[in-house]
Short mmCIF file of C-alpha atoms in Angstrom, two decimals:
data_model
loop_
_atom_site.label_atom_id
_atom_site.label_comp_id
_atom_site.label_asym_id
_atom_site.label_seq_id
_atom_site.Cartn_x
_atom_site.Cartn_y
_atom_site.Cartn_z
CA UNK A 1 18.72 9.42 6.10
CA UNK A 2 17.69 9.34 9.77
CA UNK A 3 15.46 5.82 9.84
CA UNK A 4 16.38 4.11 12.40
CA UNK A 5 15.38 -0.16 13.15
CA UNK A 6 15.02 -0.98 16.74
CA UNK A 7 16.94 -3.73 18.63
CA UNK A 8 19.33 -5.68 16.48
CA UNK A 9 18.98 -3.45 13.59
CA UNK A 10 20.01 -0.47 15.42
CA UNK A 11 21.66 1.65 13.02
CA UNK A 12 21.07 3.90 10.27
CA UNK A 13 20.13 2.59 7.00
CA UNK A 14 22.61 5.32 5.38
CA UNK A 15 25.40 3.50 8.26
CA UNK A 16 23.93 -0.14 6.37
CA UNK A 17 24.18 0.53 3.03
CA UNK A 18 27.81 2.30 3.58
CA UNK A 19 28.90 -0.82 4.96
CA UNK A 20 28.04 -2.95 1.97
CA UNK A 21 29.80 -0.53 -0.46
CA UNK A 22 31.55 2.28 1.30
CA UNK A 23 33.45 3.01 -1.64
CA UNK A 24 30.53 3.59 -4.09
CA UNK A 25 27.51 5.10 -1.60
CA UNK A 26 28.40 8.61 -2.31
CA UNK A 27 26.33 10.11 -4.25
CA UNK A 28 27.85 13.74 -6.32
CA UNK A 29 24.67 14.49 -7.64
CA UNK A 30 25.86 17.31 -10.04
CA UNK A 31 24.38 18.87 -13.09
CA UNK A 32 25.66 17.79 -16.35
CA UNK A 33 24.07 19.78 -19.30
CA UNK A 34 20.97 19.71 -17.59
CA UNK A 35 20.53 15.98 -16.17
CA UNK A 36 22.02 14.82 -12.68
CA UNK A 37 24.45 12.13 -13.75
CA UNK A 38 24.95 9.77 -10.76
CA UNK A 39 21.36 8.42 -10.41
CA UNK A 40 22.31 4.94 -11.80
CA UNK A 41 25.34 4.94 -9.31
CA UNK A 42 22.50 5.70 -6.77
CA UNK A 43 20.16 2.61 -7.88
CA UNK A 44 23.28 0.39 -7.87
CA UNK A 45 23.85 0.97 -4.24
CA UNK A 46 20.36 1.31 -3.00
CA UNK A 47 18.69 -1.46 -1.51
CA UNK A 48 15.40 -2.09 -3.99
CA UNK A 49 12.34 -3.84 -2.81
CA UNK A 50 9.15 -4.66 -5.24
CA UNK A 51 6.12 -5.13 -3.48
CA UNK A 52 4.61 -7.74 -5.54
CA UNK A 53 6.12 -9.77 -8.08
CA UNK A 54 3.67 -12.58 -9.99
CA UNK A 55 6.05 -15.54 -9.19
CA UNK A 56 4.26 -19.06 -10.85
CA UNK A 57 6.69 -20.67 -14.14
CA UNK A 58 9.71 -19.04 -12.42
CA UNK A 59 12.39 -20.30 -14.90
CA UNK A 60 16.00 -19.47 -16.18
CA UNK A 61 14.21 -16.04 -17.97
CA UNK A 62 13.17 -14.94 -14.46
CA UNK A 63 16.15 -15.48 -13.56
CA UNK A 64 18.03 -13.42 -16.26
CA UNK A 65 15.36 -10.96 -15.57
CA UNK A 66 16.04 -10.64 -11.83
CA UNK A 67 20.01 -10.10 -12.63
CA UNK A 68 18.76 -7.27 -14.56
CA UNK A 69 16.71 -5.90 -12.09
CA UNK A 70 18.96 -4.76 -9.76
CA UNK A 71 16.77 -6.03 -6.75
CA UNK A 72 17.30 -6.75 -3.46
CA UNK A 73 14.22 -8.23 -2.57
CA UNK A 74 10.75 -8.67 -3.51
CA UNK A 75 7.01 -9.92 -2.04
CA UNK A 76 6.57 -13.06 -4.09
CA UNK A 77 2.78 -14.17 -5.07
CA UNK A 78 2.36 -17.56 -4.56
CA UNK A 79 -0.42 -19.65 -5.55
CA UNK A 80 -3.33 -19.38 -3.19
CA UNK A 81 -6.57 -22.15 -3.35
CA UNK A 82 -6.88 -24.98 -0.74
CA UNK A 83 -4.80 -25.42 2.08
CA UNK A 84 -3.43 -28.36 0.16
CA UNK A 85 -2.29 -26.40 -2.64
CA UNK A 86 -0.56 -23.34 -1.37
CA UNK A 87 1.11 -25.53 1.40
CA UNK A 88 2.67 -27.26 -2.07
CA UNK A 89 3.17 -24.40 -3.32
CA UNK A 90 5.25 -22.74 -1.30
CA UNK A 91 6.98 -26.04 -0.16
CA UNK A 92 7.81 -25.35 -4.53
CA UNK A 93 9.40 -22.01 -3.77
CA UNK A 94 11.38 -23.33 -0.54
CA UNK A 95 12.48 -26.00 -2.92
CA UNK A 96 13.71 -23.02 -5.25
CA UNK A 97 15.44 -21.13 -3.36
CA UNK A 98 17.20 -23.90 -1.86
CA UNK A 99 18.63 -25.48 -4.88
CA UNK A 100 19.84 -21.34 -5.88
CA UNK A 101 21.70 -20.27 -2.99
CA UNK A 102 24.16 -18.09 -4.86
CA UNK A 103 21.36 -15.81 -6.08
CA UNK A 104 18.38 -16.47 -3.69
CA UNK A 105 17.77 -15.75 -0.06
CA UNK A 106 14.51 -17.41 2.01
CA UNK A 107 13.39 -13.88 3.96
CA UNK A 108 12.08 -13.82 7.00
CA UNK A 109 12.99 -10.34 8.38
CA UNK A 110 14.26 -7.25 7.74
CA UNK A 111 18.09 -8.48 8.12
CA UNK A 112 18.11 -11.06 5.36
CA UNK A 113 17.31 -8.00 3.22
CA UNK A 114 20.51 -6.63 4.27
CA UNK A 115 22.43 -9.53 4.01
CA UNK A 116 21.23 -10.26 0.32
CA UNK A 117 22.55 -6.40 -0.33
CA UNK A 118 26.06 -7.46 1.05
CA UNK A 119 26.08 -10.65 -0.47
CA UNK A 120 24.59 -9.83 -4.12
CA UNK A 121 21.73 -12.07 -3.62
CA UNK A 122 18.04 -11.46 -3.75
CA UNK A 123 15.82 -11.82 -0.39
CA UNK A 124 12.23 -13.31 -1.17
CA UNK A 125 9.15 -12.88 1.07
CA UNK A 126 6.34 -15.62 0.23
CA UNK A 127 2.86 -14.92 0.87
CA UNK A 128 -0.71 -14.85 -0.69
CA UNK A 129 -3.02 -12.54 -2.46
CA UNK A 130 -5.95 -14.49 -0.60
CA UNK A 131 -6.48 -16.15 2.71
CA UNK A 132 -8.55 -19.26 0.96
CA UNK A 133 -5.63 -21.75 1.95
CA UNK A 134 -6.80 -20.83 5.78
CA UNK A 135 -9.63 -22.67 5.41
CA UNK A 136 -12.32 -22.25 8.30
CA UNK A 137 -9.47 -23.33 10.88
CA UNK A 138 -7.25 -20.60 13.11
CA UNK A 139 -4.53 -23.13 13.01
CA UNK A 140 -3.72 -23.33 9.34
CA UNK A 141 -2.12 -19.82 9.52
CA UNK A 142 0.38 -21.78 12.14
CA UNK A 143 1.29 -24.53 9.64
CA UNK A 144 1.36 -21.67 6.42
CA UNK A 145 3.69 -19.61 8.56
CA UNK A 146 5.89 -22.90 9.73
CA UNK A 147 6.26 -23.52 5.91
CA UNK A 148 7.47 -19.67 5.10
CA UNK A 149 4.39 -17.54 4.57
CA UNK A 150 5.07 -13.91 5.98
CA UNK A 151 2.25 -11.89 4.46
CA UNK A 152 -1.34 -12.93 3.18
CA UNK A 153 -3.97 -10.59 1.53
CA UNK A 154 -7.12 -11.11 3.61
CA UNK A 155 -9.33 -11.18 0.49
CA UNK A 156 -8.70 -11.31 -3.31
CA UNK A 157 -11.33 -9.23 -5.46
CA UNK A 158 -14.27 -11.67 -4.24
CA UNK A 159 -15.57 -11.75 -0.82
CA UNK A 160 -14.31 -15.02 1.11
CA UNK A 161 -14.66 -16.14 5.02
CA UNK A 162 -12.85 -13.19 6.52
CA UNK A 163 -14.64 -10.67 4.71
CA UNK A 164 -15.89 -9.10 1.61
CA UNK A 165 -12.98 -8.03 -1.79
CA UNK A 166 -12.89 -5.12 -3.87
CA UNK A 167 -15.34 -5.82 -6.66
CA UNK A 168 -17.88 -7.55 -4.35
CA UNK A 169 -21.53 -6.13 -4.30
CA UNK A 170 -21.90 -5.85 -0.31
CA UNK A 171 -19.73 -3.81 1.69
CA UNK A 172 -19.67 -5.58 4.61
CA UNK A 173 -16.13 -5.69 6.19
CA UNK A 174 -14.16 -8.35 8.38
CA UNK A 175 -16.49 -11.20 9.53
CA UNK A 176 -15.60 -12.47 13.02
CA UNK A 177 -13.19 -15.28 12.34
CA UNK A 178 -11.80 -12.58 10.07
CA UNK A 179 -10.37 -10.26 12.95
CA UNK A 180 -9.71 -13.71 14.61
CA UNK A 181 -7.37 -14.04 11.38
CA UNK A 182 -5.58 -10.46 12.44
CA UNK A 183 -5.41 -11.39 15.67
CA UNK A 184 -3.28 -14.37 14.95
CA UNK A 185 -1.77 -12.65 12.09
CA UNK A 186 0.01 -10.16 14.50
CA UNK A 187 0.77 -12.23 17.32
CA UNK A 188 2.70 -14.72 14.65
CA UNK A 189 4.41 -11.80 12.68
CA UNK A 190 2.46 -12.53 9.47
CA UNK A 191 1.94 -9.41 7.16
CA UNK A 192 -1.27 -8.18 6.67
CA UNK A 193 -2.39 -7.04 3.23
CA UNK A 194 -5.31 -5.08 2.10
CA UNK A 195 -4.37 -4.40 -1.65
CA UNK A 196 -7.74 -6.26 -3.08
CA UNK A 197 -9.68 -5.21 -0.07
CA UNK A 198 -12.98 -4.45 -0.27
CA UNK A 199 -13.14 -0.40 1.04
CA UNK A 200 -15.06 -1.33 4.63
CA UNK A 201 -12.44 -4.92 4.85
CA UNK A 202 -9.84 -2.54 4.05
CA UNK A 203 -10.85 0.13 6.80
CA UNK A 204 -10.87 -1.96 9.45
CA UNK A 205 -7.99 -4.18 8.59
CA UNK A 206 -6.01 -1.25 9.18
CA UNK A 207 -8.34 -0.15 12.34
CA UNK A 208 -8.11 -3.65 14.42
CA UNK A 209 -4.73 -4.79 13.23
CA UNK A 210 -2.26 -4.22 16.18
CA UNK A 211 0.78 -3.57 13.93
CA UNK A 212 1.24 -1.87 10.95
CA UNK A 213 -0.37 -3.23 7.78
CA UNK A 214 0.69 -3.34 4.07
CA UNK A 215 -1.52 -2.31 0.98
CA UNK A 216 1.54 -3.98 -1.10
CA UNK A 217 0.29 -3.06 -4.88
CA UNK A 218 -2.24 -0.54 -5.13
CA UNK A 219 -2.99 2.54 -6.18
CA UNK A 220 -4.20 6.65 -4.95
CA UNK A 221 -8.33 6.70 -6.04
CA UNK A 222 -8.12 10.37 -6.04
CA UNK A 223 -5.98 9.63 -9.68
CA UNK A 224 -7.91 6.87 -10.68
CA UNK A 225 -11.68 7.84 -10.00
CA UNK A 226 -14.08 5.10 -8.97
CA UNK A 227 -12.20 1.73 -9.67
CA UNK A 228 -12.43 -0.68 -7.14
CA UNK A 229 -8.74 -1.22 -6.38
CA UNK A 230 -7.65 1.95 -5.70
CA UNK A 231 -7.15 3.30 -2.02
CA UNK A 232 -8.47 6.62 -1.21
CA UNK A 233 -6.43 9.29 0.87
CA UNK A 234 -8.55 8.37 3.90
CA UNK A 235 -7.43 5.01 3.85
CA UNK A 236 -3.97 6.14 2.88
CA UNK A 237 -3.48 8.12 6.02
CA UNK A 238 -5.32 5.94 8.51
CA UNK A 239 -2.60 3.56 6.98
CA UNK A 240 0.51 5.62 7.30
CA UNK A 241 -0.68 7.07 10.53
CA UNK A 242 -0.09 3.06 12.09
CA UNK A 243 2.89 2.87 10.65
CA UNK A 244 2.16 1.00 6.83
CA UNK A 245 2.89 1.07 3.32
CA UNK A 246 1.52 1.11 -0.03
CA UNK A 247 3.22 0.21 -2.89
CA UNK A 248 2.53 1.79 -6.03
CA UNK A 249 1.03 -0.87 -8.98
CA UNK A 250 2.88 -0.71 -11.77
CA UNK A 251 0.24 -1.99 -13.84
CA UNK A 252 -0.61 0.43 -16.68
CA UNK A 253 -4.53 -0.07 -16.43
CA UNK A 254 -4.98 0.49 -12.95
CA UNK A 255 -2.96 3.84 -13.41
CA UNK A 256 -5.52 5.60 -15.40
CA UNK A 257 -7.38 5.65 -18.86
CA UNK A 258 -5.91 5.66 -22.04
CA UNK A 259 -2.27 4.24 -21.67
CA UNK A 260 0.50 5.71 -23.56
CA UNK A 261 -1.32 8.60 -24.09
CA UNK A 262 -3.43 9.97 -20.74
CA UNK A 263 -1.02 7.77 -18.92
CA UNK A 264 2.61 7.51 -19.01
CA UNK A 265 5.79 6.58 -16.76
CA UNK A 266 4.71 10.26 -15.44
CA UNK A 267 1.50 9.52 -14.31
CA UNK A 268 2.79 6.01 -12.73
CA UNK A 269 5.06 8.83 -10.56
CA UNK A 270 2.52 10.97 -9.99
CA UNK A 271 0.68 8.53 -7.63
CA UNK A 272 3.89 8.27 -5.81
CA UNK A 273 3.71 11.72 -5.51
CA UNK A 274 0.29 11.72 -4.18
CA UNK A 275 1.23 8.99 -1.78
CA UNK A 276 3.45 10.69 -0.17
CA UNK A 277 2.12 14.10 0.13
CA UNK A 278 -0.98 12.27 1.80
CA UNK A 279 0.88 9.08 3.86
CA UNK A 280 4.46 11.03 4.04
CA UNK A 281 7.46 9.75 2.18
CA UNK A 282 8.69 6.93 5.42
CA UNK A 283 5.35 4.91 4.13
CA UNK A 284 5.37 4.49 0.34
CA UNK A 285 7.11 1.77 -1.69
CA UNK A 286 7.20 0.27 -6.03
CA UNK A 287 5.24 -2.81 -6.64
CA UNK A 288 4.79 -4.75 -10.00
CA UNK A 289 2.07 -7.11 -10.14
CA UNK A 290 3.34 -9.38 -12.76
CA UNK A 291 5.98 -11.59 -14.31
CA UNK A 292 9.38 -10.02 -13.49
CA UNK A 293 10.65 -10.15 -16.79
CA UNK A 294 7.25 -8.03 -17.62
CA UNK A 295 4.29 -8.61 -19.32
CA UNK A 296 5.05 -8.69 -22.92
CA UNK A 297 8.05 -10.48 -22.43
CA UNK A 298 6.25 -13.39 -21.10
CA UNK A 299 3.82 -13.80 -23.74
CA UNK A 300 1.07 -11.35 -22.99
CA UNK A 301 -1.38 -11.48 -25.98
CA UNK A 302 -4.95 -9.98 -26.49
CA UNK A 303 -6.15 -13.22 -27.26
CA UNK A 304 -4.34 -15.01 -24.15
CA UNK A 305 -4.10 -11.88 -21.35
CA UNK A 306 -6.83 -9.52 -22.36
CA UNK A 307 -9.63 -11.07 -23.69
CA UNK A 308 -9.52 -13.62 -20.31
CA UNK A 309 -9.80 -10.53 -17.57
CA UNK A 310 -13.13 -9.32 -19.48
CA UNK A 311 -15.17 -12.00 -18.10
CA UNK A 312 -12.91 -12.47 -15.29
CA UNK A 313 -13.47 -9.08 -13.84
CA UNK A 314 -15.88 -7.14 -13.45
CA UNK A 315 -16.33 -3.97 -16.14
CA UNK A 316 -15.29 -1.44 -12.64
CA UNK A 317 -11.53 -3.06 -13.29
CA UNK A 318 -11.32 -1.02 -16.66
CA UNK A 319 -9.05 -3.38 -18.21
CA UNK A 320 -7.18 -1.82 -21.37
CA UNK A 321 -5.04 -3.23 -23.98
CA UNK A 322 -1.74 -3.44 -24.11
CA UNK A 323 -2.41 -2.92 -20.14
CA UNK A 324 1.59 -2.23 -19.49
CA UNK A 325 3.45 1.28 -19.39
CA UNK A 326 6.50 0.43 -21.52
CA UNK A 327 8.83 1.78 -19.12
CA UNK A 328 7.80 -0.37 -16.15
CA UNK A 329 7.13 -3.88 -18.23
CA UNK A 330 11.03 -4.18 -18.25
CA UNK A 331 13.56 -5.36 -15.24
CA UNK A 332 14.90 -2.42 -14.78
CA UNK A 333 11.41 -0.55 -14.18
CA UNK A 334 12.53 1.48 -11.45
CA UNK A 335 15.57 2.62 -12.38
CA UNK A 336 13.71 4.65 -14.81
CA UNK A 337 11.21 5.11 -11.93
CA UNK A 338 14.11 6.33 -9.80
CA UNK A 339 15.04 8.86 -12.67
CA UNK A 340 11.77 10.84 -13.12
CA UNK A 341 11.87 11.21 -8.93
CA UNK A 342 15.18 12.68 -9.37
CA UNK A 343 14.57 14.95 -12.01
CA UNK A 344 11.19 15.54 -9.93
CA UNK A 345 13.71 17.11 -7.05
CA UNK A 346 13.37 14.00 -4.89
CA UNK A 347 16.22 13.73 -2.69
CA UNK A 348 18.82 11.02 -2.34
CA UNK A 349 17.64 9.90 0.27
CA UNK A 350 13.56 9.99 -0.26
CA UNK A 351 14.66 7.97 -3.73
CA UNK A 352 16.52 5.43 -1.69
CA UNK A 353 13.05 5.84 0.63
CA UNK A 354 10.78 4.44 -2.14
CA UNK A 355 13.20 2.30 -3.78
CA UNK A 356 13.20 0.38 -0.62
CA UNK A 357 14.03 1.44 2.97
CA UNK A 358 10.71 2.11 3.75
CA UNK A 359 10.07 -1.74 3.01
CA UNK A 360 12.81 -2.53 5.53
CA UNK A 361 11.11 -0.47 7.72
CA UNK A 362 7.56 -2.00 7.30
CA UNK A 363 9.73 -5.20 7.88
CA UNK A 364 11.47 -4.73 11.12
CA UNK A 365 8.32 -3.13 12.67
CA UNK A 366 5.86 -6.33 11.50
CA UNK A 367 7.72 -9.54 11.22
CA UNK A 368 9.21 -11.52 14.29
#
């Protein structure tokens, strides 16, 4: 598969993953009336990483739904707000995946994503979707990073003291104390995301950061005309050129119009197609933004989910009801992900790729 981790994690990935089950990582990809018939096999031994996974009411059904999931790791949301609050909550998380050792691993680099493989355990990155909890104080990130943040979002949709979101008016970029923010970020080995990034805070996120940056659930604009979430192939490159990732949203609305007609499963994969023809297949990744059990399953009405978001965002999200692709609002999302790739003509190894490696990647180059 020829990616390679510096230092401690010198070896190949295909070298890794043989270790944790040389028995089953061979992959006889043959033709059976039509379909290639080993691409289950494949997901079973592949390490899988989502990019974002909604993690607040975490409960026994989460649980059930991770076993079903066939992770190996995943980015999980925390609860931003004060300082006060998402210092509790991810002391909440810690507390979590203390008490679950048999199925939970705290992760703080790229090897605990490996280990989790070998061990049949999940590896879980905490971070934020804002940087609100920083406060107007440099040495917050310090005390969110002693208590297990490893990636923050600079800004949510709303412009905040580091710089302006997606769906604000201005366009104005990283304040000041907001490249003071990067500069700390990358001298601690926190993760910088630019999913909800305003277009100008998202440029030069990726400009002044000094290591590679993560747009962990987004989407390609040149799909998805004109909303304010999606990352356009400008920004795609300049991110891949440093050495990033985007993972691919797997919520339905922010795929296109119309879902289950216009947009499908197919046009969720056609974005990763698009990523990678722009950024090159070593930089893109899966994300879900939700619930890992999915949206429906946790109670996803009209009245409670939809009807909400209308006021909440702006009328450039697009929001759509039922906003899921049926496909992806299960555990086992990309398993059937993995299976339109293959029948695509995606390789073993570019699957595997997507699935996850590229994460570890990301990982190895960004945290410390």
């Amino acid at each position: 598969m020829g990616v390679l981790f510096p230092g401690q994690v010198a070896q190949s990935l295909s070298s890794i993953l043989e270790s944790i089950s040389p028995e089953e990582h061979s992959f006889d990809l043959s033709v059976e009336n039509g379909i290639k018939t080993n691409i289950e096999k494949l997901y079973k031994n592949a390490i899988v990483n989502d990019g974002l996974i909604i993690s607040r009411n975490w409960n026994d059904d989460s649980f059930k739904a991770l076993a079903q999931s066939g992770y190996t790791g995943f980015n999980a949301s925390v609860d931003s707000g004060s300082l006060e609050k998402g210092m509790k909550n991810l002391t909440q998380w810690q507390t979590i995946i203390k008490e679950n050792p048999d199925r939970l691993i705290l992760a703080t680099s790229a090897n605990d994503y490996i280990k989790a493989k070998k061990e049949g355990k999940v590896a879980v990155l905490l971070g934020f979707q804002n940087s609100t909890m920083v406060g107007n104080s440099i040495k917050n990130l310090d005390t969110l990073y002693d208590a297990g943040m490893r990636w923050m979002q600079l800004t949510y949709n709303q412009r905040n003291l580091l710089g302006d979101g997606s769906t604000e008016r201005t366009n104005c970029g990283l304040s000041d104390f907001g490249l003071e923010v990067v500069e700390r970020m990358n001298e601690l080995g926190i993760i910088i995301d630019l999913s909800h990034c305003g277009e100008q805070t998202t440029n030069e996120g990726i400009e002044f950061s000094k290591t590679p940056v993560s747009i962990n659930h987004s989407m390609c604009e040149a799909l998805h005309r004109n909303h304010p979430r999606a990352k356009t192939d400008e920004q795609i490159k300049a991110m891949a050129d440093k050495g990033g990732i985007i993972g691919i949203i797997c919520l339905g609305y922010m795929i296109g119009p119309n879902l289950g007609t216009d947009t499908t499963l197919e046009t969720y994969v056609d974005h990763i197609d698009h990523a990678v023809k722009i950024g090159g297949i070593d930089h893109v990744g899966v994300a879900s933004d939700f619930a890992i059990q999915g949206l429906e399953a946790t109670g996803a009405t009209r009245e409670n989910w939809y009807v909400p978001r209308l006021t909440r965002f702006k009328p450039s999200y697009k929001v759509q009801w039922p906003p899921w692709i049926p496909e992806l609002d299960k555990p086992d999302r990309y398993l059937q992900v993995a299976k339109v790739l293959d029948k695509r003509g995606y390789s073993t190894g570019d699957i595997e790729k997507i699935l996850g490696q590229n994460w570890l990647r990301f990982y190895n180059e960004t945290l410390k």
